[in-house]
Amino acid sequence: MEAYLINSLAFLLSIVFGYLLGSIPNGVIIGKLFYKKDPRDYYSHNSGGTNSGRVLGKKIGILVTILDMLKTIASLYIVFAILEFTGIENYFIWQGYDAKPLFYFGSAFFSIIGHCYSIFLKFKGGKGVASTLGLNGSISPILFGCDLMFFLFLKRKKIVSLSSILTSVTLSIATWIIAITCYCLSYSSINLTWSFGFLVFPKIGFEFAIMNTLISLLIIYRHKENINRIKNGTENKVTWIK
């Protein structure tokens, strides 16, 4: 009973921490503080890096994108570090199952939820693309390579929203392939992370694969209006890529 309560409390604290950190609206803060503009008042009315770049300039758009990546990365690695390096990890093993990935990936997932539905913006926000790319790229060079597919899709299709959707699906599929392959071959996924097996690092297991699938579905849902415009042939295309 004590272990159940400890695990339940740890999971709750992890997702609340992730949600609050992810809810920080970097684009809105920078826009209002330095430019007296709110990105939500223009174009797509989102607070993410793409729309912030349209309203506040490309450099600010890049800055907001990086900050949105970092808040999700931080939500993962702060919880991961607490669970792995404070001597409390034994509380989170249930009959041989290591439950820690549920907590740190849960924190990262709710960070992206917070980015999309920020409590500070009346549960509105961005679309979660930058946060997702940053999270995946911070874990594995393989997933970082999948992140770069965004630019390949963008070069071919010239549509940011479609490239975002295709990249999120690619990441989801890649994570499942890694998780299933490592499970079937009894191979440690740690060897496929940036630690290359030499350091304690977040595992690429089924918990992460499920999370990436949910994120992919969320990104598709957040782009539902873009999808309709793509079908109608009215979605904006980037003009600076040849």
PDB file of C-alpha atoms in Angstrom:
ATOM      1  CA  MET A   1       0.000   0.000   0.000  1.00  0.00           C
ATOM      2  CA  GLU A   2       2.841   2.375   0.873  1.00  0.00           C
ATOM      3  CA  ALA A   3       4.583   1.656  -2.439  1.00  0.00           C
ATOM      4  CA  TYR A   4       1.313   2.249  -4.317  1.00  0.00           C
ATOM      5  CA  LEU A   5       0.837   5.632  -2.654  1.00  0.00           C
ATOM      6  CA  ILE A   6       4.439   6.654  -3.279  1.00  0.00           C
ATOM      7  CA  ASN A   7       4.210   5.714  -6.953  1.00  0.00           C
ATOM      8  CA  SER A   8       0.850   7.430  -7.395  1.00  0.00           C
ATOM      9  CA  LEU A   9       2.121  10.609  -5.754  1.00  0.00           C
ATOM     10  CA  ALA A  10       5.355  10.545  -7.768  1.00  0.00           C
ATOM     11  CA  PHE A  11       3.428  10.164 -11.023  1.00  0.00           C
ATOM     12  CA  LEU A  12       1.038  12.971 -10.108  1.00  0.00           C
ATOM     13  CA  LEU A  13       3.887  15.309  -9.185  1.00  0.00           C
ATOM     14  CA  SER A  14       5.738  14.408 -12.394  1.00  0.00           C
ATOM     15  CA  ILE A  15       2.861  15.209 -14.730  1.00  0.00           C
ATOM     16  CA  VAL A  16       1.877  18.383 -12.849  1.00  0.00           C
ATOM     17  CA  PHE A  17       5.485  19.595 -13.005  1.00  0.00           C
ATOM     18  CA  GLY A  18       5.681  18.784 -16.710  1.00  0.00           C
ATOM     19  CA  TYR A  19       2.358  20.456 -17.458  1.00  0.00           C
ATOM     20  CA  LEU A  20       3.222  23.676 -15.625  1.00  0.00           C
ATOM     21  CA  LEU A  21       6.658  23.899 -17.233  1.00  0.00           C
ATOM     22  CA  GLY A  22       5.201  23.220 -20.665  1.00  0.00           C
ATOM     23  CA  SER A  23       2.500  25.836 -20.106  1.00  0.00           C
ATOM     24  CA  ILE A  24       5.035  28.680 -20.053  1.00  0.00           C
ATOM     25  CA  PRO A  25       4.070  30.693 -23.183  1.00  0.00           C
ATOM     26  CA  ASN A  26       7.464  31.833 -24.441  1.00  0.00           C
ATOM     27  CA  GLY A  27       6.111  33.517 -27.565  1.00  0.00           C
ATOM     28  CA  VAL A  28       3.519  35.513 -25.651  1.00  0.00           C
ATOM     29  CA  ILE A  29       5.976  36.541 -22.921  1.00  0.00           C
ATOM     30  CA  ILE A  30       8.616  37.739 -25.391  1.00  0.00           C
ATOM     31  CA  GLY A  31       6.045  39.410 -27.635  1.00  0.00           C
ATOM     32  CA  LYS A  32       4.342  41.356 -24.867  1.00  0.00           C
ATOM     33  CA  LEU A  33       7.495  42.158 -22.917  1.00  0.00           C
ATOM     34  CA  PHE A  34       9.706  43.401 -25.749  1.00  0.00           C
ATOM     35  CA  TYR A  35       7.408  44.149 -28.694  1.00  0.00           C
ATOM     36  CA  LYS A  36       4.065  45.006 -27.083  1.00  0.00           C
ATOM     37  CA  LYS A  37       2.485  42.414 -29.369  1.00  0.00           C
ATOM     38  CA  ASP A  38       0.705  39.148 -28.698  1.00  0.00           C
ATOM     39  CA  PRO A  39       1.307  36.520 -31.427  1.00  0.00           C
ATOM     40  CA  ARG A  40      -2.166  35.163 -30.744  1.00  0.00           C
ATOM     41  CA  ASP A  41      -3.670  38.320 -32.241  1.00  0.00           C
ATOM     42  CA  TYR A  42      -2.233  37.596 -35.694  1.00  0.00           C
ATOM     43  CA  TYR A  43      -2.275  34.996 -38.483  1.00  0.00           C
ATOM     44  CA  SER A  44      -2.870  31.490 -37.021  1.00  0.00           C
ATOM     45  CA  HIS A  45      -3.475  32.918 -33.520  1.00  0.00           C
ATOM     46  CA  ASN A  46      -1.068  30.385 -31.992  1.00  0.00           C
ATOM     47  CA  SER A  47       1.676  31.186 -29.506  1.00  0.00           C
ATOM     48  CA  GLY A  48       4.311  28.815 -30.910  1.00  0.00           C
ATOM     49  CA  GLY A  49       7.539  29.522 -32.747  1.00  0.00           C
ATOM     50  CA  THR A  50       6.139  29.508 -36.291  1.00  0.00           C
ATOM     51  CA  ASN A  51       3.486  32.129 -35.639  1.00  0.00           C
ATOM     52  CA  SER A  52       5.800  34.125 -33.362  1.00  0.00           C
ATOM     53  CA  GLY A  53       8.256  34.258 -36.255  1.00  0.00           C
ATOM     54  CA  ARG A  54       5.581  35.636 -38.562  1.00  0.00           C
ATOM     55  CA  VAL A  55       4.630  38.340 -36.063  1.00  0.00           C
ATOM     56  CA  LEU A  56       7.916  39.196 -34.342  1.00  0.00           C
ATOM     57  CA  GLY A  57      10.502  38.265 -36.960  1.00  0.00           C
ATOM     58  CA  LYS A  58      12.445  35.138 -37.911  1.00  0.00           C
ATOM     59  CA  LYS A  59      15.084  35.513 -35.183  1.00  0.00           C
ATOM     60  CA  ILE A  60      12.447  35.685 -32.460  1.00  0.00           C
ATOM     61  CA  GLY A  61      10.632  32.776 -34.065  1.00  0.00           C
ATOM     62  CA  ILE A  62      13.809  30.703 -33.835  1.00  0.00           C
ATOM     63  CA  LEU A  63      14.344  31.800 -30.217  1.00  0.00           C
ATOM     64  CA  VAL A  64      10.787  30.844 -29.247  1.00  0.00           C
ATOM     65  CA  THR A  65      11.183  27.502 -31.016  1.00  0.00           C
ATOM     66  CA  ILE A  66      14.389  26.744 -29.090  1.00  0.00           C
ATOM     67  CA  LEU A  67      12.803  27.742 -25.776  1.00  0.00           C
ATOM     68  CA  ASP A  68       9.781  25.556 -26.507  1.00  0.00           C
ATOM     69  CA  MET A  69      12.133  22.649 -27.177  1.00  0.00           C
ATOM     70  CA  LEU A  70      14.089  23.273 -23.988  1.00  0.00           C
ATOM     71  CA  LYS A  71      11.086  23.347 -21.665  1.00  0.00           C
ATOM     72  CA  THR A  72      10.024  19.862 -22.766  1.00  0.00           C
ATOM     73  CA  ILE A  73      13.585  18.557 -22.628  1.00  0.00           C
ATOM     74  CA  ALA A  74      13.890  20.002 -19.111  1.00  0.00           C
ATOM     75  CA  SER A  75      10.631  18.383 -17.999  1.00  0.00           C
ATOM     76  CA  LEU A  76      12.028  14.997 -19.035  1.00  0.00           C
ATOM     77  CA  TYR A  77      15.555  15.239 -17.683  1.00  0.00           C
ATOM     78  CA  ILE A  78      14.771  16.964 -14.385  1.00  0.00           C
ATOM     79  CA  VAL A  79      12.328  14.209 -13.409  1.00  0.00           C
ATOM     80  CA  PHE A  80      14.714  11.586 -14.804  1.00  0.00           C
ATOM     81  CA  ALA A  81      17.608  12.942 -12.721  1.00  0.00           C
ATOM     82  CA  ILE A  82      15.521  13.049  -9.537  1.00  0.00           C
ATOM     83  CA  LEU A  83      14.400   9.450  -9.987  1.00  0.00           C
ATOM     84  CA  GLU A  84      17.801   8.076 -10.970  1.00  0.00           C
ATOM     85  CA  PHE A  85      20.292   9.956  -8.826  1.00  0.00           C
ATOM     86  CA  THR A  86      18.647  10.669  -5.472  1.00  0.00           C
ATOM     87  CA  GLY A  87      18.571   7.134  -4.118  1.00  0.00           C
ATOM     88  CA  ILE A  88      14.789   6.719  -4.359  1.00  0.00           C
ATOM     89  CA  GLU A  89      14.727   4.546  -7.499  1.00  0.00           C
ATOM     90  CA  ASN A  90      13.977   1.337  -5.560  1.00  0.00           C
ATOM     91  CA  TYR A  91      10.519   2.660  -4.683  1.00  0.00           C
ATOM     92  CA  PHE A  92       9.541   2.534  -8.349  1.00  0.00           C
ATOM     93  CA  ILE A  93      10.168  -1.116  -9.167  1.00  0.00           C
ATOM     94  CA  TRP A  94       7.037  -3.276  -9.171  1.00  0.00           C
ATOM     95  CA  GLN A  95       7.622  -7.039  -9.287  1.00  0.00           C
ATOM     96  CA  GLY A  96      10.637  -6.540 -11.508  1.00  0.00           C
ATOM     97  CA  TYR A  97       9.067  -3.789 -13.642  1.00  0.00           C
ATOM     98  CA  ASP A  98      10.931  -0.476 -13.647  1.00  0.00           C
ATOM     99  CA  ALA A  99       8.167   2.152 -13.520  1.00  0.00           C
ATOM    100  CA  LYS A 100      10.456   5.193 -13.748  1.00  0.00           C
ATOM    101  CA  PRO A 101       9.968   5.675 -17.531  1.00  0.00           C
ATOM    102  CA  LEU A 102       6.249   6.188 -16.873  1.00  0.00           C
ATOM    103  CA  PHE A 103       7.122   9.141 -14.665  1.00  0.00           C
ATOM    104  CA  TYR A 104       9.737  10.946 -16.733  1.00  0.00           C
ATOM    105  CA  PHE A 105       8.034  10.324 -20.072  1.00  0.00           C
ATOM    106  CA  GLY A 106       4.733  11.218 -18.426  1.00  0.00           C
ATOM    107  CA  SER A 107       6.286  14.521 -17.397  1.00  0.00           C
ATOM    108  CA  ALA A 108       7.478  15.152 -20.970  1.00  0.00           C
ATOM    109  CA  PHE A 109       4.096  14.227 -22.446  1.00  0.00           C
ATOM    110  CA  PHE A 110       2.225  16.576 -20.150  1.00  0.00           C
ATOM    111  CA  SER A 111       4.763  19.285 -20.916  1.00  0.00           C
ATOM    112  CA  ILE A 112       3.616  19.078 -24.535  1.00  0.00           C
ATOM    113  CA  ILE A 113      -0.014  19.038 -23.363  1.00  0.00           C
ATOM    114  CA  GLY A 114       0.777  22.200 -21.394  1.00  0.00           C
ATOM    115  CA  HIS A 115       2.325  23.806 -24.453  1.00  0.00           C
ATOM    116  CA  CYS A 116      -0.811  23.098 -26.494  1.00  0.00           C
ATOM    117  CA  TYR A 117      -3.307  23.860 -23.722  1.00  0.00           C
ATOM    118  CA  SER A 118      -1.566  26.309 -21.410  1.00  0.00           C
ATOM    119  CA  ILE A 119      -3.237  27.098 -18.109  1.00  0.00           C
ATOM    120  CA  PHE A 120      -1.769  30.600 -18.465  1.00  0.00           C
ATOM    121  CA  LEU A 121      -3.500  31.144 -21.832  1.00  0.00           C
ATOM    122  CA  LYS A 122      -6.972  29.867 -20.926  1.00  0.00           C
ATOM    123  CA  PHE A 123      -6.010  26.402 -22.187  1.00  0.00           C
ATOM    124  CA  LYS A 124      -4.855  27.540 -25.599  1.00  0.00           C
ATOM    125  CA  GLY A 125      -1.338  27.484 -27.016  1.00  0.00           C
ATOM    126  CA  GLY A 126       0.884  26.125 -29.747  1.00  0.00           C
ATOM    127  CA  LYS A 127       0.760  22.892 -31.713  1.00  0.00           C
ATOM    128  CA  GLY A 128       3.530  20.985 -29.951  1.00  0.00           C
ATOM    129  CA  VAL A 129       5.775  20.386 -32.948  1.00  0.00           C
ATOM    130  CA  ALA A 130       8.957  22.097 -31.707  1.00  0.00           C
ATOM    131  CA  SER A 131       8.543  20.538 -28.265  1.00  0.00           C
ATOM    132  CA  THR A 132       8.201  17.089 -29.825  1.00  0.00           C
ATOM    133  CA  LEU A 133      11.220  17.491 -32.098  1.00  0.00           C
ATOM    134  CA  GLY A 134      13.350  18.770 -29.230  1.00  0.00           C
ATOM    135  CA  LEU A 135      12.318  15.933 -26.938  1.00  0.00           C
ATOM    136  CA  ASN A 136      13.053  13.181 -29.453  1.00  0.00           C
ATOM    137  CA  GLY A 137      16.266  14.729 -30.699  1.00  0.00           C
ATOM    138  CA  SER A 138      17.601  14.989 -27.144  1.00  0.00           C
ATOM    139  CA  ILE A 139      17.291  11.248 -26.558  1.00  0.00           C
ATOM    140  CA  SER A 140      18.734   9.441 -29.560  1.00  0.00           C
ATOM    141  CA  PRO A 141      20.820  10.200 -32.663  1.00  0.00           C
ATOM    142  CA  ILE A 142      18.403   7.980 -34.590  1.00  0.00           C
ATOM    143  CA  LEU A 143      15.442  10.094 -33.533  1.00  0.00           C
ATOM    144  CA  PHE A 144      17.453  13.253 -34.168  1.00  0.00           C
ATOM    145  CA  GLY A 145      17.886  11.969 -37.716  1.00  0.00           C
ATOM    146  CA  CYS A 146      14.113  11.520 -37.908  1.00  0.00           C
ATOM    147  CA  ASP A 147      13.754  15.137 -36.753  1.00  0.00           C
ATOM    148  CA  LEU A 148      15.751  16.212 -39.791  1.00  0.00           C
ATOM    149  CA  MET A 149      13.131  14.564 -41.991  1.00  0.00           C
ATOM    150  CA  PHE A 150      11.070  17.677 -41.295  1.00  0.00           C
ATOM    151  CA  PHE A 151      13.339  19.681 -43.585  1.00  0.00           C
ATOM    152  CA  LEU A 152      13.208  16.990 -46.274  1.00  0.00           C
ATOM    153  CA  PHE A 153       9.400  16.996 -46.181  1.00  0.00           C
ATOM    154  CA  LEU A 154       9.408  20.794 -46.179  1.00  0.00           C
ATOM    155  CA  LYS A 155      11.704  20.953 -49.198  1.00  0.00           C
ATOM    156  CA  ARG A 156       9.473  18.556 -51.144  1.00  0.00           C
ATOM    157  CA  LYS A 157       6.022  19.751 -50.070  1.00  0.00           C
ATOM    158  CA  LYS A 158       6.702  23.414 -49.150  1.00  0.00           C
ATOM    159  CA  ILE A 159       4.023  23.161 -46.419  1.00  0.00           C
ATOM    160  CA  VAL A 160       5.044  23.532 -42.754  1.00  0.00           C
ATOM    161  CA  SER A 161       1.904  21.914 -41.323  1.00  0.00           C
ATOM    162  CA  LEU A 162       2.159  18.828 -43.543  1.00  0.00           C
ATOM    163  CA  SER A 163       5.876  18.490 -42.776  1.00  0.00           C
ATOM    164  CA  SER A 164       5.089  18.678 -39.055  1.00  0.00           C
ATOM    165  CA  ILE A 165       2.470  15.937 -39.279  1.00  0.00           C
ATOM    166  CA  LEU A 166       4.642  13.638 -41.398  1.00  0.00           C
ATOM    167  CA  THR A 167       7.628  14.100 -39.074  1.00  0.00           C
ATOM    168  CA  SER A 168       5.579  13.315 -35.960  1.00  0.00           C
ATOM    169  CA  VAL A 169       4.303  10.114 -37.595  1.00  0.00           C
ATOM    170  CA  THR A 170       7.865   9.209 -38.633  1.00  0.00           C
ATOM    171  CA  LEU A 171       9.065   9.648 -35.044  1.00  0.00           C
ATOM    172  CA  SER A 172       6.242   7.489 -33.740  1.00  0.00           C
ATOM    173  CA  ILE A 173       6.998   4.675 -36.192  1.00  0.00           C
ATOM    174  CA  ALA A 174      10.749   4.878 -35.527  1.00  0.00           C
ATOM    175  CA  THR A 175      10.225   4.661 -31.776  1.00  0.00           C
ATOM    176  CA  TRP A 176       8.042   1.566 -32.119  1.00  0.00           C
ATOM    177  CA  ILE A 177      10.629  -0.082 -34.381  1.00  0.00           C
ATOM    178  CA  ILE A 178      13.391   0.603 -31.834  1.00  0.00           C
ATOM    179  CA  ALA A 179      11.288  -0.542 -28.863  1.00  0.00           C
ATOM    180  CA  ILE A 180      10.098  -3.770 -30.515  1.00  0.00           C
ATOM    181  CA  THR A 181      13.527  -4.608 -31.945  1.00  0.00           C
ATOM    182  CA  CYS A 182      15.281  -4.099 -28.610  1.00  0.00           C
ATOM    183  CA  TYR A 183      12.626  -6.147 -26.793  1.00  0.00           C
ATOM    184  CA  CYS A 184      12.750  -9.060 -29.235  1.00  0.00           C
ATOM    185  CA  LEU A 185      16.551  -9.148 -29.334  1.00  0.00           C
ATOM    186  CA  SER A 186      16.983  -8.434 -25.598  1.00  0.00           C
ATOM    187  CA  TYR A 187      19.167  -5.514 -26.664  1.00  0.00           C
ATOM    188  CA  SER A 188      19.571  -2.485 -24.422  1.00  0.00           C
ATOM    189  CA  SER A 189      18.077   0.628 -26.019  1.00  0.00           C
ATOM    190  CA  ILE A 190      20.578   2.654 -23.981  1.00  0.00           C
ATOM    191  CA  ASN A 191      23.123   1.806 -26.690  1.00  0.00           C
ATOM    192  CA  LEU A 192      20.951   3.683 -29.197  1.00  0.00           C
ATOM    193  CA  THR A 193      20.767   6.876 -27.152  1.00  0.00           C
ATOM    194  CA  TRP A 194      23.225   9.763 -27.031  1.00  0.00           C
ATOM    195  CA  SER A 195      24.959   8.010 -24.108  1.00  0.00           C
ATOM    196  CA  PHE A 196      25.879   5.097 -26.439  1.00  0.00           C
ATOM    197  CA  GLY A 197      25.552   2.777 -23.450  1.00  0.00           C
ATOM    198  CA  PHE A 198      28.131   4.529 -21.276  1.00  0.00           C
ATOM    199  CA  LEU A 199      25.791   6.600 -19.084  1.00  0.00           C
ATOM    200  CA  VAL A 200      22.447   6.251 -17.354  1.00  0.00           C
ATOM    201  CA  PHE A 201      19.951   7.628 -19.857  1.00  0.00           C
ATOM    202  CA  PRO A 202      16.195   7.532 -20.615  1.00  0.00           C
ATOM    203  CA  LYS A 203      15.224   4.224 -22.185  1.00  0.00           C
ATOM    204  CA  ILE A 204      13.558   3.907 -25.574  1.00  0.00           C
ATOM    205  CA  GLY A 205      10.923   1.375 -24.586  1.00  0.00           C
ATOM    206  CA  PHE A 206       7.217   0.820 -25.028  1.00  0.00           C
ATOM    207  CA  GLU A 207       6.424   3.691 -22.658  1.00  0.00           C
ATOM    208  CA  PHE A 208       8.188   6.115 -24.974  1.00  0.00           C
ATOM    209  CA  ALA A 209       6.640   4.530 -28.076  1.00  0.00           C
ATOM    210  CA  ILE A 210       3.128   4.910 -26.655  1.00  0.00           C
ATOM    211  CA  MET A 211       3.883   8.504 -25.662  1.00  0.00           C
ATOM    212  CA  ASN A 212       5.154   9.353 -29.148  1.00  0.00           C
ATOM    213  CA  THR A 213       2.042   7.804 -30.682  1.00  0.00           C
ATOM    214  CA  LEU A 214      -0.211   9.915 -28.464  1.00  0.00           C
ATOM    215  CA  ILE A 215       1.828  13.014 -29.312  1.00  0.00           C
ATOM    216  CA  SER A 216       1.527  12.253 -33.025  1.00  0.00           C
ATOM    217  CA  LEU A 217      -2.258  11.984 -32.694  1.00  0.00           C
ATOM    218  CA  LEU A 218      -2.290  15.246 -30.732  1.00  0.00           C
ATOM    219  CA  ILE A 219      -0.265  17.037 -33.420  1.00  0.00           C
ATOM    220  CA  ILE A 220      -2.598  15.747 -36.129  1.00  0.00           C
ATOM    221  CA  TYR A 221      -5.595  16.960 -34.116  1.00  0.00           C
ATOM    222  CA  ARG A 222      -4.007  20.361 -33.534  1.00  0.00           C
ATOM    223  CA  HIS A 223      -3.532  20.674 -37.300  1.00  0.00           C
ATOM    224  CA  LYS A 224      -7.109  19.753 -38.223  1.00  0.00           C
ATOM    225  CA  GLU A 225      -7.786  23.163 -39.773  1.00  0.00           C
ATOM    226  CA  ASN A 226      -4.527  22.951 -41.722  1.00  0.00           C
ATOM    227  CA  ILE A 227      -5.528  19.501 -42.972  1.00  0.00           C
ATOM    228  CA  ASN A 228      -8.793  20.895 -44.309  1.00  0.00           C
ATOM    229  CA  ARG A 229      -6.896  23.670 -46.095  1.00  0.00           C
ATOM    230  CA  ILE A 230      -4.457  21.136 -47.548  1.00  0.00           C
ATOM    231  CA  LYS A 231      -7.401  19.140 -48.906  1.00  0.00           C
ATOM    232  CA  ASN A 232      -8.867  22.306 -50.407  1.00  0.00           C
ATOM    233  CA  GLY A 233      -5.523  23.417 -51.816  1.00  0.00           C
ATOM    234  CA  THR A 234      -5.583  26.663 -49.822  1.00  0.00           C
ATOM    235  CA  GLU A 235      -2.840  25.960 -47.273  1.00  0.00           C
ATOM    236  CA  ASN A 236       0.002  28.489 -47.348  1.00  0.00           C
ATOM    237  CA  LYS A 237       3.313  27.324 -48.796  1.00  0.00           C
ATOM    238  CA  VAL A 238       6.760  28.585 -47.904  1.00  0.00           C
ATOM    239  CA  THR A 239       8.313  30.607 -50.689  1.00  0.00           C
ATOM    240  CA  TRP A 240      11.925  30.843 -49.504  1.00  0.00           C
ATOM    241  CA  ILE A 241      12.759  27.176 -50.166  1.00  0.00           C
ATOM    242  CA  LYS A 242      13.687  26.338 -53.745  1.00  0.00           C
TER     243      LYS A 242
END
